[in-house]
Amino acid sequence: MSKLDDFCSTEVYVIDTETTGLDGAPKDKVVDIAVCKVILGNDAVEDVYSSVVGHDVSEWGSGLKRAWIFENTDLTVEMVSEAPSEAQVVSDVRGILNGRNVTSFNFQFDFDKFLYREPWSLRPFVIPFKCIMMAAKDVCKIPGMYDDYKYPRLDEAYKMIVKGDPADIRGEQAHRALSDAQMASYILLELHRTGRY
């Protein structure tokens, strides 16, 4: 059986991170992480893991404490200070994803800027699959500034590709890791169902 045949008949783990910024580690931190499992043969999505990622926020400057994620979602700096330690969450995530097919909505951001870097260092643990956002680009066909289509935002792709609202976002993206992983998982499921992933 080829890798592609195996992919078409098995499970794919979809991960999402929420971070303190866009620069990547070590400057920015992962503060919320979630994993969903897409079961392609059954057209099903299951929540696997979700955790706020604990950090010693007493060491943070005002830039991290005033990050977009804290100003625009229900995630707070206090929740991060009280959450399971980063080391514990890293261990949990490695255990879940070890040897698994893994993707995300923006693979380059989640993995290249954070999850392939320390302390996560997930590269030897996962089997990477095509970025969901890249697959959604030619389906959504949102005009870009030039001749090409632009990469859709998660909420755009979800509304354009997924029928109904199986992730139960009720029209408003929460920008939390679990709800975003759910949305990305349903996009993947629909792209696969229609032969576009």
C-alpha atoms as a PDB file:
ATOM      1  CA  MET A   1       0.000   0.000   0.000  1.00  0.00           C
ATOM      2  CA  SER A   2       1.391   3.420  -0.914  1.00  0.00           C
ATOM      3  CA  LYS A   3       1.626   6.307   1.519  1.00  0.00           C
ATOM      4  CA  LEU A   4      -1.231   8.020  -0.347  1.00  0.00           C
ATOM      5  CA  ASP A   5      -3.444   4.909  -0.225  1.00  0.00           C
ATOM      6  CA  ASP A   6      -2.722   4.627   3.493  1.00  0.00           C
ATOM      7  CA  PHE A   7      -3.619   8.310   3.941  1.00  0.00           C
ATOM      8  CA  CYS A   8      -6.943   7.834   2.156  1.00  0.00           C
ATOM      9  CA  SER A   9      -8.009   5.033   4.489  1.00  0.00           C
ATOM     10  CA  THR A  10      -6.790   6.118   7.886  1.00  0.00           C
ATOM     11  CA  GLU A  11      -6.534   8.874  10.467  1.00  0.00           C
ATOM     12  CA  VAL A  12      -4.999  12.328  10.225  1.00  0.00           C
ATOM     13  CA  TYR A  13      -4.264  14.422  13.309  1.00  0.00           C
ATOM     14  CA  VAL A  14      -4.946  18.140  12.955  1.00  0.00           C
ATOM     15  CA  ILE A  15      -3.144  20.457  15.351  1.00  0.00           C
ATOM     16  CA  ASP A  16      -3.698  24.120  16.095  1.00  0.00           C
ATOM     17  CA  THR A  17      -1.685  26.526  18.200  1.00  0.00           C
ATOM     18  CA  GLU A  18      -2.412  29.940  19.631  1.00  0.00           C
ATOM     19  CA  THR A  19       0.697  31.999  20.262  1.00  0.00           C
ATOM     20  CA  THR A  20       1.846  35.321  21.682  1.00  0.00           C
ATOM     21  CA  GLY A  21       2.938  36.552  18.264  1.00  0.00           C
ATOM     22  CA  LEU A  22       3.953  35.813  14.704  1.00  0.00           C
ATOM     23  CA  ASP A  23       7.746  35.834  15.001  1.00  0.00           C
ATOM     24  CA  GLY A  24       8.026  32.272  16.263  1.00  0.00           C
ATOM     25  CA  ALA A  25      10.035  30.645  19.023  1.00  0.00           C
ATOM     26  CA  PRO A  26      11.907  31.505  21.103  1.00  0.00           C
ATOM     27  CA  LYS A  27      10.631  35.102  21.055  1.00  0.00           C
ATOM     28  CA  ASP A  28       6.976  34.070  21.017  1.00  0.00           C
ATOM     29  CA  LYS A  29       5.332  31.311  23.020  1.00  0.00           C
ATOM     30  CA  VAL A  30       2.662  28.704  22.355  1.00  0.00           C
ATOM     31  CA  VAL A  31      -0.047  29.398  24.931  1.00  0.00           C
ATOM     32  CA  ASP A  32      -2.904  27.183  23.722  1.00  0.00           C
ATOM     33  CA  ILE A  33      -2.744  23.932  21.743  1.00  0.00           C
ATOM     34  CA  ALA A  34      -5.247  21.366  20.556  1.00  0.00           C
ATOM     35  CA  VAL A  35      -5.358  18.188  18.494  1.00  0.00           C
ATOM     36  CA  CYS A  36      -8.288  16.663  16.630  1.00  0.00           C
ATOM     37  CA  LYS A  37      -8.382  13.339  14.811  1.00  0.00           C
ATOM     38  CA  VAL A  38      -9.972  13.122  11.360  1.00  0.00           C
ATOM     39  CA  ILE A  39     -11.081   9.576  10.594  1.00  0.00           C
ATOM     40  CA  LEU A  40     -11.282   9.613   6.826  1.00  0.00           C
ATOM     41  CA  GLY A  41     -12.937   6.230   6.364  1.00  0.00           C
ATOM     42  CA  ASN A  42     -15.765   7.180   8.739  1.00  0.00           C
ATOM     43  CA  ASP A  43     -16.019  10.895   7.821  1.00  0.00           C
ATOM     44  CA  ALA A  44     -15.620  11.695  11.505  1.00  0.00           C
ATOM     45  CA  VAL A  45     -13.823  14.283  13.626  1.00  0.00           C
ATOM     46  CA  GLU A  46     -12.868  13.586  17.243  1.00  0.00           C
ATOM     47  CA  ASP A  47     -11.380  15.929  19.830  1.00  0.00           C
ATOM     48  CA  VAL A  48      -8.160  14.348  21.110  1.00  0.00           C
ATOM     49  CA  TYR A  49      -6.377  16.931  23.250  1.00  0.00           C
ATOM     50  CA  SER A  50      -6.668  20.542  24.345  1.00  0.00           C
ATOM     51  CA  SER A  51      -4.637  22.501  26.873  1.00  0.00           C
ATOM     52  CA  VAL A  52      -3.576  25.972  27.765  1.00  0.00           C
ATOM     53  CA  VAL A  53       0.238  25.907  27.949  1.00  0.00           C
ATOM     54  CA  GLY A  54       1.703  27.036  31.256  1.00  0.00           C
ATOM     55  CA  HIS A  55       4.527  29.558  31.461  1.00  0.00           C
ATOM     56  CA  ASP A  56       6.160  31.581  34.214  1.00  0.00           C
ATOM     57  CA  VAL A  57       4.561  34.854  33.180  1.00  0.00           C
ATOM     58  CA  SER A  58       6.489  36.760  35.868  1.00  0.00           C
ATOM     59  CA  GLU A  59       9.418  36.618  33.424  1.00  0.00           C
ATOM     60  CA  TRP A  60       7.395  38.085  30.558  1.00  0.00           C
ATOM     61  CA  GLY A  61       7.631  41.672  29.395  1.00  0.00           C
ATOM     62  CA  SER A  62       4.608  43.806  28.641  1.00  0.00           C
ATOM     63  CA  GLY A  63       4.739  42.844  24.948  1.00  0.00           C
ATOM     64  CA  LEU A  64       3.957  39.193  25.684  1.00  0.00           C
ATOM     65  CA  LYS A  65       1.388  40.053  28.325  1.00  0.00           C
ATOM     66  CA  ARG A  66      -0.441  42.330  25.885  1.00  0.00           C
ATOM     67  CA  ALA A  67      -0.314  39.882  22.972  1.00  0.00           C
ATOM     68  CA  TRP A  68      -3.200  39.846  20.495  1.00  0.00           C
ATOM     69  CA  ILE A  69      -4.434  36.498  21.821  1.00  0.00           C
ATOM     70  CA  PHE A  70      -5.026  37.979  25.295  1.00  0.00           C
ATOM     71  CA  GLU A  71      -6.645  41.155  23.976  1.00  0.00           C
ATOM     72  CA  ASN A  72      -9.031  39.484  21.527  1.00  0.00           C
ATOM     73  CA  THR A  73     -10.088  36.120  23.000  1.00  0.00           C
ATOM     74  CA  ASP A  74     -11.182  34.686  26.329  1.00  0.00           C
ATOM     75  CA  LEU A  75      -7.649  33.376  27.001  1.00  0.00           C
ATOM     76  CA  THR A  76      -5.946  35.311  29.795  1.00  0.00           C
ATOM     77  CA  VAL A  77      -2.410  35.668  31.100  1.00  0.00           C
ATOM     78  CA  GLU A  78      -3.710  34.318  34.421  1.00  0.00           C
ATOM     79  CA  MET A  79      -4.925  31.140  32.710  1.00  0.00           C
ATOM     80  CA  VAL A  80      -1.456  30.661  31.221  1.00  0.00           C
ATOM     81  CA  SER A  81       0.181  31.144  34.629  1.00  0.00           C
ATOM     82  CA  GLU A  82      -2.056  28.448  36.164  1.00  0.00           C
ATOM     83  CA  ALA A  83      -1.988  25.926  33.292  1.00  0.00           C
ATOM     84  CA  PRO A  84      -0.052  22.646  33.118  1.00  0.00           C
ATOM     85  CA  SER A  85       3.639  23.307  32.535  1.00  0.00           C
ATOM     86  CA  GLU A  86       4.984  23.678  29.024  1.00  0.00           C
ATOM     87  CA  ALA A  87       7.128  20.572  29.624  1.00  0.00           C
ATOM     88  CA  GLN A  88       4.044  18.535  30.545  1.00  0.00           C
ATOM     89  CA  VAL A  89       2.062  19.717  27.509  1.00  0.00           C
ATOM     90  CA  VAL A  90       5.021  19.034  25.204  1.00  0.00           C
ATOM     91  CA  SER A  91       5.237  15.498  26.606  1.00  0.00           C
ATOM     92  CA  ASP A  92       1.492  14.971  26.157  1.00  0.00           C
ATOM     93  CA  VAL A  93       1.521  16.201  22.556  1.00  0.00           C
ATOM     94  CA  ARG A  94       4.577  14.141  21.615  1.00  0.00           C
ATOM     95  CA  GLY A  95       2.920  11.039  23.021  1.00  0.00           C
ATOM     96  CA  ILE A  96      -0.287  11.648  21.067  1.00  0.00           C
ATOM     97  CA  LEU A  97       1.374  12.483  17.743  1.00  0.00           C
ATOM     98  CA  ASN A  98       4.238   9.996  17.790  1.00  0.00           C
ATOM     99  CA  GLY A  99       4.237   8.202  14.429  1.00  0.00           C
ATOM    100  CA  ARG A 100       0.963   9.807  13.340  1.00  0.00           C
ATOM    101  CA  ASN A 101      -0.068  11.570  10.135  1.00  0.00           C
ATOM    102  CA  VAL A 102      -0.194  15.241  11.121  1.00  0.00           C
ATOM    103  CA  THR A 103      -1.189  18.514   9.510  1.00  0.00           C
ATOM    104  CA  SER A 104      -2.573  21.920  10.405  1.00  0.00           C
ATOM    105  CA  PHE A 105      -4.358  24.767   8.682  1.00  0.00           C
ATOM    106  CA  ASN A 106      -1.148  26.786   8.377  1.00  0.00           C
ATOM    107  CA  PHE A 107       1.566  24.154   8.608  1.00  0.00           C
ATOM    108  CA  GLN A 108       4.436  26.534   7.921  1.00  0.00           C
ATOM    109  CA  PHE A 109       3.417  28.779  10.812  1.00  0.00           C
ATOM    110  CA  ASP A 110       2.523  26.119  13.377  1.00  0.00           C
ATOM    111  CA  PHE A 111       5.445  23.803  12.683  1.00  0.00           C
ATOM    112  CA  ASP A 112       8.267  25.796  11.123  1.00  0.00           C
ATOM    113  CA  LYS A 113       7.904  28.688  13.550  1.00  0.00           C
ATOM    114  CA  PHE A 114       6.989  26.738  16.692  1.00  0.00           C
ATOM    115  CA  LEU A 115       6.424  22.981  16.759  1.00  0.00           C
ATOM    116  CA  TYR A 116       9.611  21.962  14.958  1.00  0.00           C
ATOM    117  CA  ARG A 117      11.587  24.226  17.312  1.00  0.00           C
ATOM    118  CA  GLU A 118      12.505  23.732  20.949  1.00  0.00           C
ATOM    119  CA  PRO A 119      10.987  22.890  23.326  1.00  0.00           C
ATOM    120  CA  TRP A 120       8.434  21.089  21.108  1.00  0.00           C
ATOM    121  CA  SER A 121      10.907  19.569  18.601  1.00  0.00           C
ATOM    122  CA  LEU A 122       8.172  17.484  16.929  1.00  0.00           C
ATOM    123  CA  ARG A 123       9.980  16.806  13.627  1.00  0.00           C
ATOM    124  CA  PRO A 124      11.095  13.238  14.520  1.00  0.00           C
ATOM    125  CA  PHE A 125       7.705  12.385  16.013  1.00  0.00           C
ATOM    126  CA  VAL A 126       5.274  13.208  13.181  1.00  0.00           C
ATOM    127  CA  ILE A 127       4.536  12.244   9.577  1.00  0.00           C
ATOM    128  CA  PRO A 128       3.712  15.589   7.940  1.00  0.00           C
ATOM    129  CA  PHE A 129       0.909  15.911   5.406  1.00  0.00           C
ATOM    130  CA  LYS A 130      -0.093  18.722   3.081  1.00  0.00           C
ATOM    131  CA  CYS A 131      -1.107  21.990   4.677  1.00  0.00           C
ATOM    132  CA  ILE A 132      -4.896  22.348   4.770  1.00  0.00           C
ATOM    133  CA  MET A 133      -4.666  26.057   3.943  1.00  0.00           C
ATOM    134  CA  MET A 134      -2.654  25.318   0.798  1.00  0.00           C
ATOM    135  CA  ALA A 135      -5.217  22.734  -0.303  1.00  0.00           C
ATOM    136  CA  ALA A 136      -8.056  25.187   0.375  1.00  0.00           C
ATOM    137  CA  LYS A 137      -6.478  28.007  -1.656  1.00  0.00           C
ATOM    138  CA  ASP A 138      -7.517  26.696  -5.079  1.00  0.00           C
ATOM    139  CA  VAL A 139     -10.948  25.681  -3.809  1.00  0.00           C
ATOM    140  CA  CYS A 140     -11.835  29.017  -2.221  1.00  0.00           C
ATOM    141  CA  LYS A 141     -10.345  30.998  -5.133  1.00  0.00           C
ATOM    142  CA  ILE A 142     -10.232  34.310  -3.263  1.00  0.00           C
ATOM    143  CA  PRO A 143      -8.672  36.912  -5.574  1.00  0.00           C
ATOM    144  CA  GLY A 144      -5.207  38.044  -4.536  1.00  0.00           C
ATOM    145  CA  MET A 145      -3.404  41.287  -5.224  1.00  0.00           C
ATOM    146  CA  TYR A 146      -1.784  39.869  -8.352  1.00  0.00           C
ATOM    147  CA  ASP A 147      -2.760  37.051 -10.720  1.00  0.00           C
ATOM    148  CA  ASP A 148      -2.870  34.309  -8.094  1.00  0.00           C
ATOM    149  CA  TYR A 149      -5.403  33.427  -5.405  1.00  0.00           C
ATOM    150  CA  LYS A 150      -4.638  34.397  -1.837  1.00  0.00           C
ATOM    151  CA  TYR A 151      -4.432  31.946   1.014  1.00  0.00           C
ATOM    152  CA  PRO A 152      -7.789  31.940   2.792  1.00  0.00           C
ATOM    153  CA  ARG A 153      -8.121  32.641   6.488  1.00  0.00           C
ATOM    154  CA  LEU A 154      -9.429  29.726   8.516  1.00  0.00           C
ATOM    155  CA  ASP A 155     -12.875  31.273   8.958  1.00  0.00           C
ATOM    156  CA  GLU A 156     -13.105  32.047   5.223  1.00  0.00           C
ATOM    157  CA  ALA A 157     -12.204  28.498   4.212  1.00  0.00           C
ATOM    158  CA  TYR A 158     -14.593  27.020   6.773  1.00  0.00           C
ATOM    159  CA  LYS A 159     -17.534  29.086   5.548  1.00  0.00           C
ATOM    160  CA  MET A 160     -16.763  28.463   1.860  1.00  0.00           C
ATOM    161  CA  ILE A 161     -15.958  24.748   1.988  1.00  0.00           C
ATOM    162  CA  VAL A 162     -17.833  23.163   4.897  1.00  0.00           C
ATOM    163  CA  LYS A 163     -21.572  22.580   4.709  1.00  0.00           C
ATOM    164  CA  GLY A 164     -23.433  23.763   7.779  1.00  0.00           C
ATOM    165  CA  ASP A 165     -21.549  24.407  11.004  1.00  0.00           C
ATOM    166  CA  PRO A 166     -20.351  21.047  12.364  1.00  0.00           C
ATOM    167  CA  ALA A 167     -17.709  22.770  14.536  1.00  0.00           C
ATOM    168  CA  ASP A 168     -20.520  24.830  16.112  1.00  0.00           C
ATOM    169  CA  ILE A 169     -18.766  28.187  15.813  1.00  0.00           C
ATOM    170  CA  ARG A 170     -22.092  29.974  15.170  1.00  0.00           C
ATOM    171  CA  GLY A 171     -20.590  32.383  12.694  1.00  0.00           C
ATOM    172  CA  GLU A 172     -17.815  33.676  14.964  1.00  0.00           C
ATOM    173  CA  GLN A 173     -14.295  32.251  15.153  1.00  0.00           C
ATOM    174  CA  ALA A 174     -13.194  32.060  18.789  1.00  0.00           C
ATOM    175  CA  HIS A 175      -9.463  32.001  17.959  1.00  0.00           C
ATOM    176  CA  ARG A 176      -8.900  29.286  20.532  1.00  0.00           C
ATOM    177  CA  ALA A 177      -6.879  26.212  19.652  1.00  0.00           C
ATOM    178  CA  LEU A 178      -9.620  23.583  20.016  1.00  0.00           C
ATOM    179  CA  SER A 179     -12.294  25.409  18.035  1.00  0.00           C
ATOM    180  CA  ASP A 180      -9.770  26.266  15.317  1.00  0.00           C
ATOM    181  CA  ALA A 181      -8.527  22.655  15.161  1.00  0.00           C
ATOM    182  CA  GLN A 182     -12.145  21.528  14.813  1.00  0.00           C
ATOM    183  CA  MET A 183     -12.781  23.978  11.972  1.00  0.00           C
ATOM    184  CA  ALA A 184      -9.595  22.900  10.176  1.00  0.00           C
ATOM    185  CA  SER A 185     -10.543  19.241  10.641  1.00  0.00           C
ATOM    186  CA  TYR A 186     -13.934  19.705   9.003  1.00  0.00           C
ATOM    187  CA  ILE A 187     -12.285  21.566   6.114  1.00  0.00           C
ATOM    188  CA  LEU A 188      -9.886  18.644   5.656  1.00  0.00           C
ATOM    189  CA  LEU A 189     -12.742  16.151   5.824  1.00  0.00           C
ATOM    190  CA  GLU A 190     -14.732  17.985   3.146  1.00  0.00           C
ATOM    191  CA  LEU A 191     -11.690  18.470   0.902  1.00  0.00           C
ATOM    192  CA  HIS A 192     -10.945  14.758   1.158  1.00  0.00           C
ATOM    193  CA  ARG A 193     -14.573  13.768   0.611  1.00  0.00           C
ATOM    194  CA  THR A 194     -14.650  15.771  -2.635  1.00  0.00           C
ATOM    195  CA  GLY A 195     -11.276  14.515  -3.860  1.00  0.00           C
ATOM    196  CA  ARG A 196      -9.415  17.788  -3.392  1.00  0.00           C
ATOM    197  CA  TYR A 197      -7.016  16.657  -0.654  1.00  0.00           C
END
